[in-house]
């Protein structure tokens, strides 16, 4: 298991509003230029095709950092970029995205590989090319009807949103008694890094009959997963979304919601990042069998969602993604005992190509470590 970070300090206690900075951030590889693209890699179950799965087509250099060619083995196709996508040659799919479509050609030469289940080119939705779209200012509370129940959410689209470019879509879920507006302030500190390449959506949980302010994600009679499905359909038709890069993040009840999504919608979501989350309510019997990449964070001293419950939820995807070993001598539960929130982030080895599992532990309680946002952002950029 590869060591991703150690001796990371400080925590935040507010489940809904992670405004911390610092920690690790990642930038992508350089954009590419060049001659006409070759055909993409063949279909496969991992990152498809050979090490070069179709070079970028002719055109202007990349407007920012971007994915380039596909890799082999368990690596993703090129380093994920933090800037804008290429304005010239198109990046090719390494075996196509998980939904089975080939890589997408943009302004330049030919794109992508043939269908596969690895990391590949973008899969645009019906909202691409639209001339108008709903508010995406990060503050407007929108409403959608879900089986007769009004559900609310907030959308934040990038500054300079391009309706012809498919964006990563990240759902961010609040903790118990939280609100969509709290999360939308900075989306667990992901917007600082991913704001130019990602559409964010923050959902509002329902309260209980006894206390409308006791909001959360119990998924009673499947109501919260129905909300997610309705949102995915609506957002894909309203905005230009990359269908192969839909992800989820949340803390506490929001982490539980992320695991629920992986369970019920693993065929739609590419990756999840639960902080202090677990799998509760017997939802395992409803799980689809699809694999999901996981970046899980949990405190060894958590007295609200126990460390054992968090470990069990993570282990579900260690097994499902066919991960094998941790690096010898490294114990992910052994954070040093100190007043600070020291941590250990370890990545399992042997996982199926494109479906890593990272396990980050810290010696704190039910908190959001300040390093979790940059760490999750770097993880999401791998896809």
GROMACS .gro file of C-alpha atoms in nm:
model
  383
    1UNK     CA    1   0.000   0.000   0.000
    2UNK     CA    2   0.154   0.329  -0.103
    3UNK     CA    3   0.198   0.600   0.159
    4UNK     CA    4   0.012   0.914   0.047
    5UNK     CA    5   0.060   1.140   0.347
    6UNK     CA    6   0.168   1.145   0.710
    7UNK     CA    7   0.176   1.374   1.010
    8UNK     CA    8  -0.108   1.592   0.882
    9UNK     CA    9  -0.242   1.838   1.136
   10UNK     CA   10  -0.560   2.014   1.256
   11UNK     CA   11  -0.930   1.943   1.223
   12UNK     CA   12  -1.257   2.120   1.170
   13UNK     CA   13  -1.564   2.045   1.379
   14UNK     CA   14  -1.832   2.187   1.148
   15UNK     CA   15  -1.974   1.902   0.939
   16UNK     CA   16  -2.141   2.130   0.689
   17UNK     CA   17  -1.872   2.393   0.631
   18UNK     CA   18  -1.516   2.287   0.557
   19UNK     CA   19  -1.331   2.611   0.496
   20UNK     CA   20  -0.984   2.479   0.579
   21UNK     CA   21  -0.687   2.516   0.354
   22UNK     CA   22  -0.354   2.342   0.324
   23UNK     CA   23  -0.269   1.980   0.281
   24UNK     CA   24  -0.179   1.821  -0.045
   25UNK     CA   25  -0.297   1.937  -0.383
   26UNK     CA   26  -0.217   1.792  -0.721
   27UNK     CA   27  -0.177   1.946  -1.059
   28UNK     CA   28  -0.216   1.757  -1.376
   29UNK     CA   29   0.027   1.668  -1.648
   30UNK     CA   30   0.096   1.910  -1.925
   31UNK     CA   31  -0.147   1.940  -2.214
   32UNK     CA   32  -0.049   1.792  -2.547
   33UNK     CA   33  -0.037   1.905  -2.906
   34UNK     CA   34   0.051   1.725  -3.217
   35UNK     CA   35  -0.032   1.503  -3.503
   36UNK     CA   36  -0.342   1.312  -3.586
   37UNK     CA   37  -0.457   1.074  -3.319
   38UNK     CA   38  -0.430   0.702  -3.359
   39UNK     CA   39  -0.721   0.476  -3.283
   40UNK     CA   40  -0.782   0.403  -2.920
   41UNK     CA   41  -0.717   0.088  -2.724
   42UNK     CA   42  -0.934  -0.216  -2.745
   43UNK     CA   43  -1.212  -0.298  -2.502
   44UNK     CA   44  -1.107  -0.432  -2.166
   45UNK     CA   45  -1.196  -0.463  -1.804
   46UNK     CA   46  -0.925  -0.235  -1.679
   47UNK     CA   47  -0.756   0.060  -1.842
   48UNK     CA   48  -0.795  -0.061  -2.195
   49UNK     CA   49  -0.553  -0.084  -2.478
   50UNK     CA   50  -0.183  -0.027  -2.493
   51UNK     CA   51   0.023   0.242  -2.326
   52UNK     CA   52  -0.063   0.480  -2.608
   53UNK     CA   53  -0.436   0.466  -2.666
   54UNK     CA   54  -0.461   0.727  -2.937
   55UNK     CA   55  -0.248   1.039  -2.930
   56UNK     CA   56  -0.398   1.386  -2.925
   57UNK     CA   57  -0.510   1.522  -3.260
   58UNK     CA   58  -0.380   1.826  -3.435
   59UNK     CA   59  -0.474   2.168  -3.311
   60UNK     CA   60  -0.366   2.435  -3.069
   61UNK     CA   61  -0.187   2.343  -2.746
   62UNK     CA   62  -0.393   2.263  -2.444
   63UNK     CA   63  -0.556   2.562  -2.276
   64UNK     CA   64  -0.461   2.412  -1.941
   65UNK     CA   65  -0.348   2.081  -1.802
   66UNK     CA   66  -0.536   1.777  -1.922
   67UNK     CA   67  -0.526   1.403  -1.947
   68UNK     CA   68  -0.316   1.277  -2.232
   69UNK     CA   69  -0.259   0.916  -2.330
   70UNK     CA   70  -0.382   0.608  -2.158
   71UNK     CA   71  -0.166   0.404  -1.926
   72UNK     CA   72  -0.134   0.035  -1.861
   73UNK     CA   73  -0.183  -0.181  -1.558
   74UNK     CA   74  -0.356  -0.014  -1.268
   75UNK     CA   75  -0.274   0.342  -1.361
   76UNK     CA   76  -0.521   0.586  -1.508
   77UNK     CA   77  -0.485   0.737  -1.852
   78UNK     CA   78  -0.245   1.022  -1.804
   79UNK     CA   79  -0.233   1.265  -1.514
   80UNK     CA   80  -0.558   1.446  -1.449
   81UNK     CA   81  -0.533   1.815  -1.521
   82UNK     CA   82  -0.643   2.100  -1.305
   83UNK     CA   83  -0.681   2.351  -1.585
   84UNK     CA   84  -0.922   2.374  -1.876
   85UNK     CA   85  -0.947   2.092  -2.130
   86UNK     CA   86  -0.760   2.101  -2.454
   87UNK     CA   87  -0.867   2.353  -2.711
   88UNK     CA   88  -0.674   2.179  -2.985
   89UNK     CA   89  -0.616   1.807  -3.016
   90UNK     CA   90  -0.848   1.578  -2.830
   91UNK     CA   91  -0.724   1.349  -2.558
   92UNK     CA   92  -0.800   0.989  -2.632
   93UNK     CA   93  -0.968   0.730  -2.420
   94UNK     CA   94  -0.761   0.454  -2.271
   95UNK     CA   95  -1.003   0.176  -2.343
   96UNK     CA   96  -1.304   0.403  -2.318
   97UNK     CA   97  -1.490   0.519  -2.008
   98UNK     CA   98  -1.681   0.303  -1.770
   99UNK     CA   99  -2.009   0.354  -1.946
  100UNK     CA  100  -1.879   0.178  -2.252
  101UNK     CA  101  -1.854   0.471  -2.493
  102UNK     CA  102  -1.535   0.555  -2.678
  103UNK     CA  103  -1.321   0.859  -2.609
  104UNK     CA  104  -1.467   1.190  -2.714
  105UNK     CA  105  -1.316   1.395  -2.996
  106UNK     CA  106  -1.317   1.769  -2.922
  107UNK     CA  107  -1.178   2.044  -3.142
  108UNK     CA  108  -0.882   1.867  -3.293
  109UNK     CA  109  -0.807   1.522  -3.424
  110UNK     CA  110  -0.972   1.190  -3.366
  111UNK     CA  111  -1.050   1.072  -3.016
  112UNK     CA  112  -1.077   0.766  -2.826
  113UNK     CA  113  -1.056   0.402  -2.768
  114UNK     CA  114  -1.325   0.148  -2.807
  115UNK     CA  115  -1.552   0.058  -2.521
  116UNK     CA  116  -1.411  -0.075  -2.197
  117UNK     CA  117  -1.440  -0.034  -1.822
  118UNK     CA  118  -1.125   0.166  -1.756
  119UNK     CA  119  -1.054   0.536  -1.751
  120UNK     CA  120  -1.118   0.699  -2.085
  121UNK     CA  121  -1.248   1.002  -2.269
  122UNK     CA  122  -1.546   1.212  -2.172
  123UNK     CA  123  -1.903   1.090  -2.227
  124UNK     CA  124  -2.116   1.400  -2.294
  125UNK     CA  125  -2.478   1.423  -2.182
  126UNK     CA  126  -2.785   1.575  -2.350
  127UNK     CA  127  -2.718   1.908  -2.177
  128UNK     CA  128  -2.404   1.961  -2.386
  129UNK     CA  129  -2.457   2.227  -2.650
  130UNK     CA  130  -2.754   2.388  -2.475
  131UNK     CA  131  -2.794   2.762  -2.527
  132UNK     CA  132  -2.951   2.821  -2.184
  133UNK     CA  133  -2.929   2.647  -1.848
  134UNK     CA  134  -3.066   2.680  -1.492
  135UNK     CA  135  -2.895   2.890  -1.225
  136UNK     CA  136  -2.553   2.766  -1.121
  137UNK     CA  137  -2.439   3.049  -0.895
  138UNK     CA  138  -2.383   2.834  -0.587
  139UNK     CA  139  -2.652   3.013  -0.384
  140UNK     CA  140  -2.988   2.967  -0.559
  141UNK     CA  141  -3.195   2.695  -0.393
  142UNK     CA  142  -3.365   2.499  -0.669
  143UNK     CA  143  -3.652   2.251  -0.632
  144UNK     CA  144  -3.725   1.921  -0.803
  145UNK     CA  145  -4.031   1.702  -0.755
  146UNK     CA  146  -3.944   1.346  -0.656
  147UNK     CA  147  -4.247   1.118  -0.643
  148UNK     CA  148  -4.462   1.403  -0.517
  149UNK     CA  149  -4.211   1.534  -0.262
  150UNK     CA  150  -4.035   1.867  -0.332
  151UNK     CA  151  -3.659   1.825  -0.287
  152UNK     CA  152  -3.411   2.113  -0.286
  153UNK     CA  153  -3.053   2.152  -0.402
  154UNK     CA  154  -2.788   2.409  -0.500
  155UNK     CA  155  -2.573   2.395  -0.815
  156UNK     CA  156  -2.238   2.566  -0.871
  157UNK     CA  157  -2.097   2.573  -1.223
  158UNK     CA  158  -1.745   2.693  -1.313
  159UNK     CA  159  -1.678   3.055  -1.392
  160UNK     CA  160  -1.670   3.076  -1.771
  161UNK     CA  161  -1.883   2.763  -1.800
  162UNK     CA  162  -1.859   2.619  -2.154
  163UNK     CA  163  -2.182   2.439  -2.256
  164UNK     CA  164  -1.984   2.237  -2.510
  165UNK     CA  165  -1.735   2.093  -2.261
  166UNK     CA  166  -1.834   1.792  -2.045
  167UNK     CA  167  -1.753   1.865  -1.679
  168UNK     CA  168  -1.691   1.638  -1.384
  169UNK     CA  169  -1.999   1.630  -1.156
  170UNK     CA  170  -1.955   1.608  -0.777
  171UNK     CA  171  -2.242   1.563  -0.532
  172UNK     CA  172  -2.165   1.692  -0.181
  173UNK     CA  173  -2.385   1.587   0.113
  174UNK     CA  174  -2.422   1.757   0.450
  175UNK     CA  175  -2.410   1.587   0.789
  176UNK     CA  176  -2.699   1.548   1.032
  177UNK     CA  177  -2.883   1.879   1.097
  178UNK     CA  178  -2.678   2.038   0.818
  179UNK     CA  179  -2.794   2.229   0.511
  180UNK     CA  180  -2.715   2.244   0.142
  181UNK     CA  181  -2.611   2.609   0.183
  182UNK     CA  182  -2.347   2.519   0.441
  183UNK     CA  183  -2.186   2.266   0.211
  184UNK     CA  184  -2.213   2.497  -0.091
  185UNK     CA  185  -1.977   2.749   0.072
  186UNK     CA  186  -1.679   2.543  -0.044
  187UNK     CA  187  -1.789   2.183  -0.095
  188UNK     CA  188  -1.560   2.030   0.166
  189UNK     CA  189  -1.270   2.242   0.041
  190UNK     CA  190  -1.282   2.085  -0.305
  191UNK     CA  191  -1.386   2.393  -0.497
  192UNK     CA  192  -1.051   2.565  -0.439
  193UNK     CA  193  -0.882   2.296  -0.646
  194UNK     CA  194  -1.155   2.165  -0.877
  195UNK     CA  195  -1.374   2.473  -0.928
  196UNK     CA  196  -1.270   2.532  -1.289
  197UNK     CA  197  -1.323   2.172  -1.399
  198UNK     CA  198  -1.626   2.061  -1.199
  199UNK     CA  199  -1.999   2.116  -1.158
  200UNK     CA  200  -2.091   2.084  -0.789
  201UNK     CA  201  -2.432   2.006  -0.646
  202UNK     CA  202  -2.532   2.015  -0.281
  203UNK     CA  203  -2.854   1.840  -0.183
  204UNK     CA  204  -3.081   1.930   0.109
  205UNK     CA  205  -3.184   1.644   0.337
  206UNK     CA  206  -3.533   1.614   0.480
  207UNK     CA  207  -3.607   1.667   0.847
  208UNK     CA  208  -3.803   1.431   1.068
  209UNK     CA  209  -4.170   1.469   1.161
  210UNK     CA  210  -4.068   1.549   1.518
  211UNK     CA  211  -3.800   1.800   1.419
  212UNK     CA  212  -3.782   1.954   1.070
  213UNK     CA  213  -3.430   2.079   1.150
  214UNK     CA  214  -3.307   1.724   1.215
  215UNK     CA  215  -3.202   1.681   0.855
  216UNK     CA  216  -3.019   1.383   0.714
  217UNK     CA  217  -3.017   1.093   0.472
  218UNK     CA  218  -3.201   0.795   0.624
  219UNK     CA  219  -3.319   0.689   0.277
  220UNK     CA  220  -3.658   0.590   0.418
  221UNK     CA  221  -3.836   0.378   0.157
  222UNK     CA  222  -3.557   0.467  -0.084
  223UNK     CA  223  -3.653   0.837  -0.088
  224UNK     CA  224  -3.297   0.975  -0.086
  225UNK     CA  225  -3.164   0.749  -0.359
  226UNK     CA  226  -3.472   0.843  -0.564
  227UNK     CA  227  -3.370   1.206  -0.509
  228UNK     CA  228  -3.019   1.135  -0.640
  229UNK     CA  229  -3.150   0.954  -0.946
  230UNK     CA  230  -3.384   1.242  -1.027
  231UNK     CA  231  -3.102   1.493  -0.981
  232UNK     CA  232  -2.864   1.301  -1.206
  233UNK     CA  233  -3.127   1.290  -1.482
  234UNK     CA  234  -3.209   1.660  -1.444
  235UNK     CA  235  -2.848   1.779  -1.425
  236UNK     CA  236  -2.740   1.571  -1.724
  237UNK     CA  237  -3.014   1.729  -1.935
  238UNK     CA  238  -2.954   2.083  -1.806
  239UNK     CA  239  -2.573   2.107  -1.803
  240UNK     CA  240  -2.285   1.961  -2.000
  241UNK     CA  241  -2.179   1.674  -1.774
  242UNK     CA  242  -1.917   1.405  -1.827
  243UNK     CA  243  -2.128   1.097  -1.763
  244UNK     CA  244  -1.820   0.887  -1.685
  245UNK     CA  245  -1.701   1.114  -1.401
  246UNK     CA  246  -1.984   1.150  -1.148
  247UNK     CA  247  -1.864   1.144  -0.786
  248UNK     CA  248  -1.985   1.183  -0.427
  249UNK     CA  249  -1.839   1.329  -0.107
  250UNK     CA  250  -1.982   1.388   0.239
  251UNK     CA  251  -1.911   1.386   0.611
  252UNK     CA  252  -2.092   1.186   0.882
  253UNK     CA  253  -2.449   1.140   0.753
  254UNK     CA  254  -2.309   1.272   0.423
  255UNK     CA  255  -2.046   0.996   0.430
  256UNK     CA  256  -2.319   0.742   0.498
  257UNK     CA  257  -2.507   0.887   0.201
  258UNK     CA  258  -2.197   0.843  -0.017
  259UNK     CA  259  -2.176   0.475   0.078
  260UNK     CA  260  -2.551   0.439   0.010
  261UNK     CA  261  -2.494   0.585  -0.337
  262UNK     CA  262  -2.206   0.345  -0.404
  263UNK     CA  263  -2.433   0.061  -0.293
  264UNK     CA  264  -2.738   0.154  -0.500
  265UNK     CA  265  -2.587   0.356  -0.787
  266UNK     CA  266  -2.243   0.208  -0.842
  267UNK     CA  267  -2.337   0.183  -1.208
  268UNK     CA  268  -2.365   0.563  -1.224
  269UNK     CA  269  -2.100   0.697  -0.982
  270UNK     CA  270  -1.729   0.661  -1.058
  271UNK     CA  271  -1.585   0.740  -0.715
  272UNK     CA  272  -1.685   0.832  -0.360
  273UNK     CA  273  -1.505   1.004  -0.072
  274UNK     CA  274  -1.683   0.939   0.261
  275UNK     CA  275  -1.550   1.122   0.568
  276UNK     CA  276  -1.653   0.952   0.895
  277UNK     CA  277  -1.904   0.744   0.701
  278UNK     CA  278  -2.040   0.391   0.727
  279UNK     CA  279  -2.296   0.156   0.575
  280UNK     CA  280  -2.611   0.144   0.787
  281UNK     CA  281  -2.974   0.035   0.763
  282UNK     CA  282  -2.936  -0.302   0.594
  283UNK     CA  283  -2.877  -0.136   0.258
  284UNK     CA  284  -2.623  -0.396   0.155
  285UNK     CA  285  -2.898  -0.626   0.029
  286UNK     CA  286  -2.993  -0.357  -0.225
  287UNK     CA  287  -2.640  -0.313  -0.361
  288UNK     CA  288  -2.555  -0.336  -0.726
  289UNK     CA  289  -2.234  -0.523  -0.801
  290UNK     CA  290  -2.048  -0.244  -0.978
  291UNK     CA  291  -1.708  -0.134  -0.858
  292UNK     CA  292  -1.649   0.220  -0.729
  293UNK     CA  293  -1.319   0.393  -0.649
  294UNK     CA  294  -1.304   0.491  -0.279
  295UNK     CA  295  -1.112   0.749  -0.076
  296UNK     CA  296  -1.228   0.697   0.283
  297UNK     CA  297  -1.134   0.910   0.587
  298UNK     CA  298  -1.203   0.811   0.948
  299UNK     CA  299  -1.086   0.902   1.297
  300UNK     CA  300  -0.977   0.627   1.534
  301UNK     CA  301  -1.141   0.817   1.824
  302UNK     CA  302  -1.475   0.876   1.646
  303UNK     CA  303  -1.750   0.821   1.905
  304UNK     CA  304  -2.045   0.895   1.673
  305UNK     CA  305  -1.976   0.681   1.367
  306UNK     CA  306  -1.734   0.427   1.506
  307UNK     CA  307  -1.400   0.346   1.351
  308UNK     CA  308  -1.504  -0.019   1.328
  309UNK     CA  309  -1.812   0.074   1.124
  310UNK     CA  310  -1.604   0.291   0.894
  311UNK     CA  311  -1.350   0.012   0.849
  312UNK     CA  312  -1.623  -0.237   0.764
  313UNK     CA  313  -1.772  -0.008   0.498
  314UNK     CA  314  -1.431   0.050   0.340
  315UNK     CA  315  -1.355  -0.323   0.342
  316UNK     CA  316  -1.662  -0.387   0.126
  317UNK     CA  317  -1.484  -0.209  -0.161
  318UNK     CA  318  -1.144  -0.358  -0.081
  319UNK     CA  319  -1.311  -0.691  -0.153
  320UNK     CA  320  -1.527  -0.577  -0.443
  321UNK     CA  321  -1.235  -0.407  -0.619
  322UNK     CA  322  -1.018  -0.717  -0.562
  323UNK     CA  323  -0.753  -0.528  -0.368
  324UNK     CA  324  -0.493  -0.745  -0.198
  325UNK     CA  325  -0.217  -0.617   0.025
  326UNK     CA  326  -0.099  -0.325   0.230
  327UNK     CA  327   0.269  -0.233   0.240
  328UNK     CA  328   0.445  -0.452   0.493
  329UNK     CA  329   0.492  -0.291   0.831
  330UNK     CA  330   0.244  -0.009   0.781
  331UNK     CA  331  -0.064  -0.018   0.999
  332UNK     CA  332  -0.344   0.220   0.886
  333UNK     CA  333  -0.492   0.221   1.236
  334UNK     CA  334  -0.173   0.332   1.411
  335UNK     CA  335  -0.178   0.710   1.406
  336UNK     CA  336   0.059   0.856   1.668
  337UNK     CA  337  -0.107   0.958   1.991
  338UNK     CA  338  -0.070   1.334   2.011
  339UNK     CA  339  -0.282   1.648   2.062
  340UNK     CA  340  -0.273   1.707   1.685
  341UNK     CA  341  -0.466   1.519   1.421
  342UNK     CA  342  -0.181   1.316   1.275
  343UNK     CA  343  -0.281   1.082   0.998
  344UNK     CA  344  -0.183   0.795   0.776
  345UNK     CA  345  -0.315   0.766   0.419
  346UNK     CA  346  -0.249   0.432   0.259
  347UNK     CA  347  -0.353   0.295  -0.080
  348UNK     CA  348  -0.428  -0.072  -0.126
  349UNK     CA  349  -0.230  -0.265  -0.385
  350UNK     CA  350  -0.360  -0.515  -0.638
  351UNK     CA  351  -0.696  -0.343  -0.693
  352UNK     CA  352  -0.855  -0.384  -1.033
  353UNK     CA  353  -0.729  -0.126  -1.280
  354UNK     CA  354  -0.904   0.209  -1.233
  355UNK     CA  355  -1.069   0.118  -0.900
  356UNK     CA  356  -0.829   0.210  -0.620
  357UNK     CA  357  -0.914   0.218  -0.251
  358UNK     CA  358  -0.739   0.471  -0.026
  359UNK     CA  359  -0.779   0.449   0.353
  360UNK     CA  360  -0.693   0.763   0.550
  361UNK     CA  361  -0.704   0.742   0.928
  362UNK     CA  362  -0.632   1.001   1.195
  363UNK     CA  363  -0.628   0.999   1.572
  364UNK     CA  364  -0.908   1.256   1.599
  365UNK     CA  365  -1.278   1.211   1.660
  366UNK     CA  366  -1.586   1.295   1.454
  367UNK     CA  367  -1.422   1.578   1.261
  368UNK     CA  368  -1.318   1.690   0.913
  369UNK     CA  369  -0.936   1.691   0.891
  370UNK     CA  370  -0.804   1.994   0.706
  371UNK     CA  371  -0.597   1.773   0.475
  372UNK     CA  372  -0.900   1.575   0.357
  373UNK     CA  373  -1.020   1.830   0.098
  374UNK     CA  374  -0.694   1.854  -0.098
  375UNK     CA  375  -0.645   1.478  -0.064
  376UNK     CA  376  -0.991   1.401  -0.201
  377UNK     CA  377  -0.945   1.655  -0.482
  378UNK     CA  378  -0.620   1.486  -0.588
  379UNK     CA  379  -0.794   1.148  -0.580
  380UNK     CA  380  -1.089   1.264  -0.791
  381UNK     CA  381  -0.848   1.413  -1.048
  382UNK     CA  382  -0.719   1.063  -1.120
  383UNK     CA  383  -1.039   0.982  -1.308
   0.00000   0.00000   0.00000
